Coordinates of C-alpha atoms in Angstrom, one line a residue:
Chain A
M1 CA 18.0 16.9 19.1
A2 CA 18.0 14.1 21.4
E3 CA 20.1 10.8 22.3
V4 CA 18.6 7.7 22.0
S5 CA 19.2 4.4 24.3
I6 CA 18.4 1.3 23.7
R7 CA 19.0 -1.1 26.5
N8 CA 18.8 -4.9 26.3
V9 CA 15.8 -4.8 23.8
S10 CA 14.5 -8.1 22.4
K11 CA 11.5 -8.8 20.2
S12 CA 9.8 -12.2 19.9
Y13 CA 6.9 -13.0 17.9
G14 CA 4.8 -15.8 19.9
D15 CA 8.0 -18.2 20.8
N16 CA 10.1 -16.9 18.2
E17 CA 12.7 -14.4 19.2
V18 CA 13.8 -12.5 16.6
L19 CA 16.2 -10.1 18.4
H20 CA 18.4 -10.9 21.8
G21 CA 18.7 -8.4 23.9
V22 CA 20.7 -5.5 21.8
S23 CA 22.2 -2.5 23.5
A24 CA 23.4 0.6 21.9
E25 CA 23.6 4.4 23.1
V26 CA 23.1 7.0 20.3
K27 CA 24.5 10.3 21.1
D28 CA 22.9 13.7 20.3
G29 CA 23.5 14.4 16.7
E30 CA 24.8 11.5 15.3
F31 CA 24.5 9.2 12.3
I32 CA 23.7 6.0 13.1
V33 CA 23.6 3.1 10.6
I34 CA 22.2 -0.2 11.7
V35 CA 23.3 -2.7 8.8
G36 CA 23.1 -6.5 8.6
P37 CA 21.9 -9.3 5.8
S38 CA 17.8 -9.6 5.3
G39 CA 16.4 -11.1 8.1
C40 CA 18.8 -10.4 10.8
G41 CA 16.1 -8.0 12.9
K42 CA 17.7 -4.5 11.9
S43 CA 14.0 -3.3 10.3
T44 CA 12.2 -4.7 13.7
L45 CA 14.7 -2.8 15.8
L46 CA 14.0 0.3 14.0
R47 CA 10.3 0.2 14.1
M48 CA 10.5 -0.7 17.9
V49 CA 12.4 2.8 18.0
A50 CA 9.8 4.1 16.0
G51 CA 6.8 2.7 18.2
L52 CA 5.3 0.4 15.0
E53 CA 6.7 -2.7 17.0
E54 CA 5.6 -3.4 20.4
I55 CA 9.0 -4.0 22.5
T56 CA 9.1 -7.5 24.2
S57 CA 11.5 -6.6 27.0
G58 CA 14.2 -3.8 27.7
K59 CA 14.0 -0.5 27.5
I60 CA 14.2 2.4 24.6
S61 CA 14.5 6.1 25.6
I62 CA 14.5 9.0 23.4
G63 CA 15.9 12.0 25.0
G64 CA 16.2 10.6 28.6
R65 CA 12.2 9.8 28.4
V66 CA 11.6 5.6 28.2
V67 CA 9.1 5.6 25.3
N68 CA 8.2 2.0 25.4
N69 CA 4.3 2.9 26.1
I70 CA 4.7 6.0 24.1
E71 CA 2.2 6.7 20.8
P72 CA 4.5 6.7 17.5
K73 CA 3.1 10.5 17.1
D74 CA 4.2 11.6 21.1
R75 CA 7.6 10.1 20.4
D76 CA 9.2 12.9 18.5
I77 CA 10.3 11.0 15.8
A78 CA 10.2 11.1 11.8
M79 CA 10.1 8.2 9.8
V80 CA 11.2 7.6 6.0
F81 CA 10.0 4.2 4.6
Q82 CA 11.4 2.3 1.9
N83 CA 8.6 2.4 -0.5
Y84 CA 8.3 6.3 0.7
A85 CA 4.5 5.7 2.0
L86 CA 3.3 8.9 0.5
Y87 CA -0.4 9.6 0.3
P88 CA -1.3 8.7 -3.2
H89 CA -4.3 11.2 -3.3
M90 CA -2.8 14.1 -2.0
S91 CA -0.6 16.7 -3.4
V92 CA 3.1 16.8 -2.5
F93 CA 2.3 20.1 -0.1
N94 CA -0.6 18.2 1.6
N95 CA 1.7 15.0 1.8
M96 CA 4.4 17.4 3.7
A97 CA 1.7 19.2 5.8
Y98 CA -0.7 16.5 6.9
G99 CA 1.3 15.5 10.2
L100 CA 1.4 19.5 11.2
K101 CA -2.3 19.9 10.0
L102 CA -2.9 17.1 12.6
K103 CA -0.8 18.8 15.2
G104 CA -3.0 21.8 14.8
L105 CA -0.6 24.4 14.0
P106 CA -1.7 27.7 12.4
R107 CA -2.3 27.7 8.7
D108 CA 0.7 30.2 7.8
E109 CA 2.9 28.2 10.2
I110 CA 2.2 25.1 7.9
R111 CA 2.8 27.0 4.8
R112 CA 6.1 28.3 6.0
R113 CA 7.8 25.3 7.1
V114 CA 6.8 23.3 4.2
E115 CA 7.8 25.9 1.7
E116 CA 11.4 26.1 3.7
A117 CA 11.7 22.3 3.6
A118 CA 10.7 22.3 -0.2
K119 CA 13.2 24.8 -1.0
T120 CA 15.9 22.5 0.9
L121 CA 15.1 19.5 -1.3
Q122 CA 14.6 21.7 -4.5
L123 CA 10.9 20.5 -4.6
E124 CA 9.2 23.9 -4.8
D125 CA 8.2 23.3 -8.6
Y126 CA 6.2 20.1 -7.6
L127 CA 4.2 21.4 -4.5
G128 CA 1.1 21.1 -6.5
R129 CA 2.0 17.6 -8.1
K130 CA 0.6 14.0 -7.1
P131 CA 3.3 11.5 -5.9
R132 CA 2.2 9.5 -9.1
Q133 CA 3.4 12.3 -11.3
L134 CA 6.9 12.4 -10.0
S135 CA 9.9 10.4 -10.5
G136 CA 11.6 7.9 -7.6
G137 CA 14.1 10.2 -6.5
Q138 CA 11.6 13.0 -6.0
R139 CA 9.1 10.7 -4.4
Q140 CA 12.3 10.4 -2.2
R141 CA 12.7 13.5 -1.7
V142 CA 9.2 14.2 -0.5
A143 CA 9.3 11.5 1.6
M144 CA 12.7 13.2 3.3
G145 CA 10.7 16.5 3.2
R146 CA 7.7 15.3 5.2
A147 CA 10.2 14.0 8.2
I148 CA 12.1 17.4 8.1
V149 CA 8.6 19.4 8.6
R150 CA 7.8 17.8 11.6
N151 CA 11.4 19.0 13.2
P152 CA 11.5 15.7 15.3
A153 CA 14.2 14.8 17.7
V154 CA 15.1 11.8 15.8
F155 CA 15.2 10.9 12.1
L156 CA 14.3 7.2 11.5
F157 CA 15.3 5.6 8.0
D158 CA 14.2 2.2 6.6
E159 CA 16.3 1.5 3.5
P160 CA 15.2 4.7 2.1
L161 CA 17.5 4.3 -1.2
S162 CA 17.0 0.7 -2.1
N163 CA 14.2 1.6 -4.5
L164 CA 16.7 3.8 -6.4
D165 CA 18.8 3.2 -9.2
A166 CA 22.7 2.8 -8.5
K167 CA 23.2 6.2 -9.7
L168 CA 20.5 8.1 -7.9
R169 CA 21.4 6.1 -4.9
V170 CA 24.8 7.2 -4.6
Q171 CA 23.9 10.8 -5.1
M172 CA 21.2 10.8 -2.7
R173 CA 23.6 8.9 0.0
V174 CA 25.7 12.2 -0.4
E175 CA 22.3 14.3 -0.2
I176 CA 21.2 12.6 3.3
R177 CA 24.1 12.9 4.9
K178 CA 24.6 16.9 3.9
L179 CA 21.2 17.1 5.1
Q180 CA 21.5 15.6 8.4
H181 CA 24.8 17.3 8.9
R182 CA 23.4 20.7 8.3
L183 CA 20.2 19.6 10.7
G184 CA 22.4 17.9 13.5
V185 CA 19.1 16.0 14.2
T186 CA 20.2 12.2 15.6
S187 CA 19.3 9.7 12.7
L188 CA 18.7 5.9 12.9
Y189 CA 19.5 4.4 9.2
V190 CA 18.6 1.0 8.3
T191 CA 20.4 -0.6 5.2
H192 CA 21.6 -3.9 4.3
D193 CA 24.0 -2.3 1.9
Q194 CA 27.7 -2.5 3.7
V195 CA 28.5 0.5 1.2
E196 CA 25.7 2.5 2.3
A197 CA 27.1 2.1 6.1
M198 CA 30.0 2.6 5.6
T199 CA 30.0 5.8 3.6
M200 CA 27.3 7.4 5.8
G201 CA 27.5 6.5 9.4
D202 CA 29.5 8.0 12.1
R203 CA 29.2 4.6 13.6
L204 CA 27.5 1.5 13.0
I205 CA 25.7 -1.1 14.4
V206 CA 26.4 -4.6 12.9
L207 CA 23.2 -6.8 13.6
H208 CA 23.4 -10.8 12.8
D209 CA 20.9 -13.1 13.8
G210 CA 19.2 -10.4 16.2
H211 CA 22.4 -9.9 18.0
A212 CA 24.8 -6.9 17.9
E213 CA 27.8 -8.5 16.7
Q214 CA 29.9 -5.0 17.0
I215 CA 29.4 -1.2 17.3
G216 CA 31.8 1.1 16.2
A217 CA 33.0 3.7 13.6
P218 CA 33.3 2.5 10.0
M219 CA 37.2 2.3 9.6
E220 CA 37.1 0.9 13.5
L221 CA 35.0 -2.0 12.3
Y222 CA 37.2 -2.5 9.0
E223 CA 40.5 -2.7 10.6
N224 CA 39.4 -4.5 13.9
P225 CA 36.3 -6.8 13.3
A226 CA 35.4 -8.5 16.1
T227 CA 34.1 -11.5 14.8
R228 CA 34.3 -13.5 11.2
F229 CA 30.8 -12.2 10.5
V230 CA 31.7 -8.5 10.6
A231 CA 35.2 -9.0 8.7
G232 CA 33.4 -10.7 6.4
F233 CA 30.2 -8.1 6.1
I234 CA 32.2 -4.7 6.0
G235 CA 34.4 -4.3 3.0
S236 CA 33.8 -4.9 -0.8
P237 CA 34.7 -7.2 -2.2
A238 CA 34.2 -9.6 1.2
M239 CA 37.4 -10.7 2.9
N240 CA 38.6 -14.3 1.9
F241 CA 38.6 -17.1 4.6
M242 CA 40.8 -19.7 4.6
E243 CA 41.3 -22.8 7.1
A244 CA 44.8 -22.8 8.1
E245 CA 47.1 -24.5 10.6
V246 CA 49.7 -22.2 12.5
S247 CA 52.8 -23.5 13.8
D248 CA 56.2 -22.0 14.2
Q249 CA 54.6 -18.5 13.2
K250 CA 53.5 -19.7 10.0
A251 CA 50.0 -20.4 8.7
H252 CA 49.8 -23.6 6.8
I253 CA 47.0 -23.5 4.1
G254 CA 46.2 -27.0 2.6
G255 CA 49.8 -28.5 3.2
E256 CA 52.4 -27.1 1.3
A257 CA 51.7 -23.3 1.3
A258 CA 52.0 -21.2 4.0
L259 CA 52.0 -17.4 5.2
P260 CA 54.1 -15.8 7.9
C261 CA 52.3 -15.0 10.6
P262 CA 52.8 -11.8 13.0
P263 CA 54.6 -12.5 16.7
G264 CA 52.0 -14.0 18.9
A265 CA 49.6 -15.5 16.7
P266 CA 47.8 -18.0 17.9
G267 CA 48.5 -21.5 17.6
G268 CA 46.4 -24.6 15.9
K269 CA 43.8 -24.9 13.9
V270 CA 42.2 -21.7 13.0
V271 CA 40.4 -19.5 10.4
I272 CA 42.4 -16.9 8.8
G273 CA 41.1 -13.9 6.9
V274 CA 42.7 -11.6 4.5
R275 CA 40.9 -8.6 2.6
P276 CA 41.2 -8.7 -1.0
E277 CA 43.1 -5.5 -1.2
H278 CA 45.9 -6.7 1.2
F279 CA 47.1 -9.5 -1.2
A280 CA 50.2 -9.0 -3.6
L281 CA 52.2 -11.0 -6.0
A282 CA 55.0 -12.8 -4.5
E283 CA 58.2 -12.0 -6.3
D284 CA 59.5 -15.4 -5.7
G285 CA 57.0 -18.0 -6.8
A286 CA 57.6 -20.4 -4.6
A287 CA 56.7 -18.9 -1.1
G288 CA 53.5 -17.6 -1.9
L289 CA 50.0 -18.8 -1.6
K290 CA 49.1 -20.5 -5.0
I291 CA 45.7 -19.5 -6.7
H292 CA 44.2 -21.1 -9.6
V293 CA 42.9 -18.3 -11.8
D294 CA 39.2 -18.6 -12.6
V295 CA 37.8 -15.3 -13.4
V296 CA 39.6 -11.9 -14.2
E297 CA 37.3 -8.7 -14.2
A298 CA 39.2 -5.8 -15.1
L299 CA 37.6 -2.7 -13.5
G300 CA 39.7 0.0 -14.6
P301 CA 41.4 1.3 -11.5
D302 CA 41.3 -2.0 -10.0
T303 CA 41.6 -5.5 -11.1
L304 CA 39.5 -8.6 -9.4
V305 CA 40.9 -12.0 -9.5
H306 CA 38.6 -14.8 -8.6
G307 CA 40.4 -18.1 -7.9
H308 CA 40.6 -20.9 -5.3
I309 CA 43.1 -22.5 -3.5
A310 CA 43.4 -26.4 -3.9
G311 CA 41.6 -28.0 -1.1
Q312 CA 39.8 -24.9 0.2
S313 CA 36.2 -24.7 0.2
E314 CA 35.9 -21.0 -0.1
D315 CA 36.8 -19.5 -3.1
I316 CA 39.6 -16.4 -2.9
V317 CA 39.0 -12.9 -4.6
I318 CA 41.9 -10.5 -4.9
K319 CA 42.1 -7.0 -5.8
F320 CA 45.6 -5.6 -7.5
H321 CA 45.7 -1.8 -8.3
G322 CA 45.9 -1.1 -12.0
S323 CA 45.2 -3.6 -14.5
P324 CA 47.4 -6.3 -14.5
R325 CA 46.7 -9.2 -16.8
F326 CA 46.5 -12.8 -15.9
A327 CA 45.3 -15.9 -18.0
V328 CA 42.1 -17.7 -17.1
D329 CA 43.7 -21.2 -15.4
S330 CA 46.9 -20.1 -14.7
I331 CA 48.3 -20.3 -11.3
I332 CA 49.7 -17.3 -9.5
A333 CA 51.4 -16.9 -6.3
V334 CA 50.3 -14.5 -3.7
K335 CA 51.3 -13.3 -0.4
A336 CA 50.0 -10.7 2.4
P337 CA 51.5 -8.7 5.3
P338 CA 51.5 -10.8 8.4
E339 CA 50.0 -7.4 10.4
K340 CA 47.1 -7.7 8.0
I341 CA 46.4 -11.2 8.6
Y342 CA 43.2 -11.8 11.2
F343 CA 42.6 -14.8 13.1
F344 CA 39.3 -16.4 13.8
D345 CA 38.4 -19.1 15.8
P346 CA 36.6 -21.9 13.7
G347 CA 34.0 -22.7 16.1
T348 CA 32.7 -19.6 17.6
G349 CA 34.1 -17.1 14.8
R350 CA 35.2 -14.8 17.3
R351 CA 38.6 -13.0 16.6
L352 CA 41.5 -14.5 18.2
Chain B
M1 CA -7.2 -7.3 -33.4
I2 CA -5.3 -5.4 -36.2
E3 CA -5.7 -7.8 -39.2
K4 CA -8.2 -6.7 -41.9
R5 CA -10.5 -9.2 -42.8
P6 CA -13.6 -7.3 -44.5
L7 CA -15.7 -10.7 -44.0
A8 CA -15.0 -11.0 -40.3
N9 CA -15.7 -7.1 -39.8
A10 CA -19.3 -7.3 -41.6
I11 CA -20.2 -10.2 -39.5
S12 CA -19.3 -8.7 -36.4
H13 CA -20.8 -5.7 -37.1
T14 CA -24.1 -7.4 -37.9
V15 CA -24.1 -9.5 -34.7
L16 CA -23.6 -6.2 -32.8
I17 CA -26.3 -4.2 -34.6
L18 CA -28.7 -7.3 -34.3
G19 CA -27.5 -7.0 -30.5
V20 CA -28.6 -3.2 -30.2
L21 CA -31.8 -4.1 -32.1
V22 CA -32.8 -6.4 -29.9
V23 CA -31.9 -4.2 -26.6
A24 CA -33.5 -1.2 -28.2
F25 CA -36.6 -2.3 -29.9
P26 CA -38.3 -2.8 -26.6
I27 CA -37.3 1.1 -25.5
W28 CA -38.7 2.2 -28.8
V29 CA -42.2 0.7 -28.5
T30 CA -42.2 1.9 -25.0
F31 CA -41.2 5.0 -26.2
V32 CA -43.8 5.0 -28.9
A33 CA -46.8 3.8 -27.0
A34 CA -45.8 6.8 -24.4
S35 CA -46.6 9.4 -27.2
H36 CA -50.2 8.1 -28.1
D37 CA -53.5 8.5 -26.5
A38 CA -55.6 5.9 -24.7
V39 CA -57.5 5.4 -27.9
R40 CA -55.0 4.6 -30.2
M41 CA -53.2 1.9 -27.7
T42 CA -56.6 -0.1 -28.1
Q43 CA -56.1 -0.6 -31.7
V44 CA -54.4 -3.3 -33.7
P45 CA -51.7 -3.0 -35.0
L46 CA -49.8 -1.3 -32.2
P47 CA -48.1 2.1 -33.6
L48 CA -44.6 1.8 -34.6
L49 CA -44.0 5.5 -34.8
P50 CA -44.4 8.1 -32.4
G51 CA -47.7 9.9 -31.9
G52 CA -48.4 13.6 -30.5
H53 CA -49.4 13.2 -27.1
F54 CA -46.1 12.6 -25.5
W55 CA -46.1 15.9 -23.3
E56 CA -49.7 15.7 -22.2
N57 CA -48.9 12.3 -20.9
L58 CA -46.0 13.4 -19.2
K59 CA -47.5 15.9 -17.6
Y60 CA -50.8 13.5 -16.3
A61 CA -48.0 11.2 -15.1
F62 CA -46.4 13.7 -12.8
S63 CA -49.8 14.9 -11.4
K64 CA -52.0 12.0 -11.2
G65 CA -52.2 8.5 -10.7
V66 CA -53.0 5.5 -13.0
G67 CA -54.8 2.1 -12.6
N68 CA -54.8 0.7 -8.9
A69 CA -52.2 3.4 -7.9
R70 CA -54.6 6.2 -8.7
E71 CA -54.0 7.5 -5.4
I72 CA -50.2 8.6 -6.2
S73 CA -48.9 10.3 -8.9
V74 CA -45.6 8.6 -11.0
G75 CA -43.8 11.9 -9.9
M76 CA -44.2 10.8 -6.2
M77 CA -43.6 6.9 -6.8
L78 CA -40.4 8.1 -8.8
L79 CA -39.3 10.6 -5.9
N80 CA -40.1 7.2 -3.3
S81 CA -37.8 5.1 -5.7
L82 CA -35.2 7.6 -5.3
I83 CA -34.9 7.8 -1.9
M84 CA -35.3 4.3 -1.0
A85 CA -32.4 3.8 -3.7
M86 CA -30.1 6.3 -2.2
M87 CA -30.6 5.4 1.4
I88 CA -29.9 1.5 0.2
A89 CA -26.8 2.8 -1.9
V90 CA -25.6 5.3 0.7
G91 CA -26.1 2.8 3.6
K92 CA -24.7 -0.1 2.1
I93 CA -21.7 1.9 1.2
A94 CA -21.3 3.4 5.1
I95 CA -21.9 0.3 6.8
S96 CA -19.4 -1.8 4.3
L97 CA -16.5 0.5 4.6
L98 CA -16.8 0.7 8.1
S99 CA -17.2 -3.0 8.6
A100 CA -14.2 -3.9 5.9
F101 CA -12.5 -0.9 8.2
A102 CA -12.9 -3.0 11.4
I103 CA -12.2 -6.5 9.8
V104 CA -9.2 -5.2 8.4
Y105 CA -7.4 -2.8 10.5
F106 CA -8.2 -4.2 14.4
R107 CA -7.4 -7.2 16.4
F108 CA -10.3 -8.1 18.3
P109 CA -11.5 -11.4 19.5
F110 CA -13.3 -13.7 16.6
R111 CA -12.3 -11.1 13.9
M112 CA -12.4 -13.7 11.2
G113 CA -15.5 -15.4 13.0
F114 CA -17.1 -12.0 12.2
F115 CA -15.8 -12.0 8.8
W116 CA -16.9 -15.3 8.0
M117 CA -20.7 -14.5 9.5
I118 CA -20.8 -11.7 7.1
F119 CA -19.5 -13.8 4.2
I120 CA -22.4 -16.3 4.9
T121 CA -25.1 -13.7 4.6
L122 CA -24.1 -13.8 0.8
M123 CA -26.3 -17.2 0.9
L124 CA -29.1 -15.5 2.5
P125 CA -30.8 -12.8 0.5
V126 CA -33.9 -11.1 1.3
E127 CA -35.9 -13.7 -0.5
V128 CA -34.8 -16.4 1.5
R129 CA -35.2 -14.5 5.1
I130 CA -38.4 -12.3 3.8
I131 CA -40.7 -13.6 6.4
P132 CA -38.8 -13.2 9.6
T133 CA -37.5 -10.3 8.1
Y134 CA -41.0 -9.0 7.8
K135 CA -41.8 -9.8 11.5
V136 CA -38.9 -7.9 12.3
V137 CA -39.3 -4.7 10.6
A138 CA -43.2 -5.3 11.7
D139 CA -42.4 -5.2 15.2
L140 CA -40.3 -2.2 14.9
G141 CA -43.1 -0.1 13.6
M142 CA -41.3 0.1 10.3
L143 CA -44.0 -0.8 7.8
D144 CA -45.1 1.8 5.7
N145 CA -42.0 4.1 5.7
Y146 CA -38.7 4.8 4.2
W147 CA -36.9 3.2 7.1
G148 CA -38.7 -0.2 6.5
L149 CA -38.4 0.1 2.9
S150 CA -34.0 0.3 2.5
I151 CA -32.8 -0.6 6.2
P152 CA -33.5 -4.5 5.8
L153 CA -31.7 -4.2 2.4
I154 CA -28.6 -2.2 4.0
A155 CA -26.4 -5.1 5.2
S156 CA -24.0 -6.2 2.3
A157 CA -21.3 -9.0 2.4
T158 CA -20.6 -8.0 -1.1
A159 CA -20.0 -4.4 -0.5
T160 CA -18.0 -5.5 2.7
F161 CA -15.9 -7.7 0.9
M162 CA -15.4 -5.8 -1.8
F163 CA -14.0 -3.0 0.4
R164 CA -11.9 -5.7 2.5
Q165 CA -10.1 -6.5 -0.7
V166 CA -9.1 -3.0 -1.7
F167 CA -8.0 -2.3 2.0
L168 CA -5.7 -5.2 1.8
T169 CA -4.1 -3.7 -1.4
I170 CA -3.3 -0.7 0.9
P171 CA 0.5 -1.1 1.8
D172 CA 0.7 -1.0 5.8
E173 CA 3.6 1.9 5.3
L174 CA 0.7 3.9 4.7
L175 CA -0.9 2.9 8.0
E176 CA 2.4 3.6 9.5
A177 CA 3.1 7.0 8.3
A178 CA -0.2 8.1 9.0
R179 CA 0.5 7.0 12.7
I180 CA 3.5 8.7 12.9
D181 CA 2.0 11.9 11.5
G182 CA -0.7 11.4 14.4
A183 CA -3.4 10.2 12.8
G184 CA -6.0 8.2 15.0
P185 CA -8.0 5.6 13.6
M186 CA -11.0 7.6 12.7
R187 CA -8.6 10.3 11.1
F188 CA -7.0 7.6 9.3
F189 CA -10.2 6.1 8.0
K190 CA -11.5 9.7 6.6
D191 CA -8.3 11.2 5.0
I192 CA -6.4 8.1 3.6
L193 CA -8.9 5.1 3.3
V194 CA -12.0 6.9 2.2
P195 CA -10.1 9.3 -0.7
M196 CA -8.3 6.1 -1.8
S197 CA -11.0 4.1 -2.4
R198 CA -12.8 6.8 -4.1
T199 CA -13.2 5.0 -7.6
N200 CA -14.4 2.0 -6.1
I201 CA -16.8 3.5 -4.2
A202 CA -18.5 5.0 -7.2
A203 CA -18.6 1.6 -8.8
L204 CA -20.1 0.4 -6.3
F205 CA -22.6 3.2 -5.9
V206 CA -23.8 2.5 -9.6
I207 CA -24.6 -0.9 -8.9
L208 CA -26.2 -0.5 -5.8
F209 CA -28.0 2.3 -7.0
I210 CA -29.8 0.2 -9.5
Y211 CA -30.0 -2.6 -7.0
G212 CA -32.2 -0.6 -4.8
W213 CA -34.0 1.2 -8.0
N214 CA -35.1 -2.1 -8.8
Q215 CA -36.3 -3.8 -5.6
Y216 CA -39.6 -5.1 -6.2
L217 CA -40.9 -8.0 -3.7
W218 CA -39.5 -6.0 -0.7
P219 CA -41.3 -2.9 -1.3
L220 CA -44.6 -5.1 -2.7
L221 CA -44.6 -7.0 1.1
I222 CA -43.9 -3.9 3.5
T223 CA -46.0 -1.2 1.9
T224 CA -49.7 -1.3 2.0
D225 CA -49.9 2.8 1.8
K226 CA -50.3 3.8 -1.3
S227 CA -48.4 7.0 -1.0
M228 CA -45.2 4.6 -0.2
Y229 CA -45.4 3.2 -3.4
T230 CA -42.4 2.8 -5.4
I231 CA -41.9 3.1 -9.4
V232 CA -41.3 -0.5 -10.1
M233 CA -44.2 -1.9 -8.1
G234 CA -46.6 0.9 -9.0
I235 CA -46.3 0.0 -12.5
K236 CA -47.2 -3.5 -11.8
N237 CA -50.3 -2.2 -9.9
M238 CA -51.1 0.1 -12.7
L239 CA -52.0 -2.9 -14.6
E240 CA -54.4 -4.2 -12.3
A241 CA -57.3 -1.6 -12.6
A242 CA -60.3 -3.0 -11.4
E243 CA -63.3 -2.2 -14.2
E244 CA -61.7 -0.7 -17.3
A245 CA -58.9 -1.6 -19.6
P246 CA -55.2 -0.8 -18.7
E247 CA -54.4 2.9 -19.6
W248 CA -51.1 1.5 -21.9
H249 CA -50.1 5.0 -22.5
L250 CA -49.8 5.9 -19.1
I251 CA -48.5 2.6 -18.2
M252 CA -45.4 3.0 -20.5
M253 CA -44.5 7.0 -19.9
S254 CA -44.4 5.6 -16.2
A255 CA -41.9 3.0 -17.5
L256 CA -39.9 5.3 -19.4
L257 CA -39.5 7.2 -16.5
A258 CA -38.7 4.5 -14.3
M259 CA -35.8 3.9 -16.6
L260 CA -34.1 7.3 -16.5
P261 CA -32.6 7.6 -13.2
P262 CA -30.6 4.6 -13.7
I263 CA -29.5 5.8 -16.9
V264 CA -28.6 9.3 -15.3
V265 CA -26.6 7.5 -13.0
V266 CA -24.6 5.1 -15.0
V267 CA -24.0 7.7 -17.5
G268 CA -23.0 10.2 -15.1
M269 CA -20.8 8.2 -13.0
Q270 CA -19.2 6.2 -16.2
K271 CA -15.8 7.3 -15.6
L272 CA -15.3 6.5 -11.9
F273 CA -17.0 3.3 -12.4
I274 CA -14.9 2.3 -15.0
R275 CA -11.6 3.1 -13.2
G276 CA -13.3 1.7 -9.8
L277 CA -13.7 -1.8 -11.6
T278 CA -10.3 -1.8 -13.5
E279 CA -7.9 0.6 -11.8
T280 CA -5.2 -1.2 -9.5
E281 CA -2.6 1.3 -9.5
K282 CA -2.4 2.3 -5.6

């Protein structure tokens, strides 16, 4: 059990700085998800907490102890890797027991801990097998088991589910969350999948180009994104962005069409964002935003309409409940409630 | 090929059988010669069917010497060869494993420089550097002993290079997982790298053992004491009997015995050998 504190940490490879001063405080027992597109530095940040990468500047402390110059094995952490990194020549039992053996724990203590972890993870029948005789999900669980038996202060997960198929991923997502909840161990979890991030994290750290764009609870990020990047990254399908000119409490998009804005909306040239699920069909066709329908995807509970607005560079996605029918190449008129419209600075991308 | 072509089948079988005969006939002649006595071997035509002196010749070979190598029994020469071949194979594997480990997993100044220096020694086999190597071995007082026989042959660029390639295929995450588990470098080497290279080590052992066993020039150069003779050079010495005719039946028996250990090694390690050369799953 420990809190993790990341203070103004940056990382450079030669002259190339990949993390530019990230700070975050992780509370004891919290499940933090570090999320961002590939190449944003999220794995690097996690590996710095693990001690596998050197810290160029800044400080990382675990349980109040600065760990910058402490070896990974002495940091009281356990890590689950994307490709599991199981020792291929050792049985499941030995894979889990290896760290404990090196610590010099007595035999029966090792046996007790491994068997307990195996029971938790339903691996009891597989203890004698080699990793290559296991399925992907089972390997994943062995990797988890190796982390659990160490009884660490912090769990580190580096995209642990990305090698699994979609169905298993959903199942393991829930299992990891349950396990973490029961063990109450502080966890840092890296993923590029925003669904995983939203569903698993107590709080998220959204990384973009080596900056922490926003840190907060999933719903907070969804409802109050600080930047255009966070707004576009959190939520699926992603938020729609349109260039607009705001005047008289109206956002004019592509000249004629206009969306009513809430009072106090910023004026001038802005980028407005509307989530796909907040659009609705306009009853009086004339007042709405005209969308040219390109593709209709019926998913059952929802229907996604992909379309575009004349003169706008980015396509628009709209999510309707149920299964309304739309013809391809038809024009539909939609509206959005004024309080669900987000305004961003076209230059900096910051929320206005 | 799944097609059925009787003619093609017949041809390919003929070629294979001819190949086997070409390889097997000299061995058969050796065996036949080893089973006759000295008198029969001096008469023409040479026998093509085994005679009745096989066990007698075998017993003689293990107790006494032949021809110019009369002071040392064939049994002792076999033992010398075995010790030399084992020292070379084990030594080469140990040294190459460690140097490949250093080159792949440690960052030290001139790392690539050292790698290329090792690599360049591929161009310098024993035959090329034989005089300077002899001088070094002589100055170190290693003439006429097992160290002198094996140490100059131990350094191996080929094996180092092979283990380097093997280690490069082992994912970095394994090293990282081991570091988090608390394994130091030598622990990682012993517990993870060596067991994971097991099949490659076996394959290399087969090749290196035979390489060591077949050494001729180097032992010939540095052994003057006949008790250090190895079997391969010993056979050559048996031919140089001063006054009398070569004792072909005993020489052939020695040759037959000299063939055995490599065969035992190859057959015994065949499974691991093939897996070591073909297996890619890591």
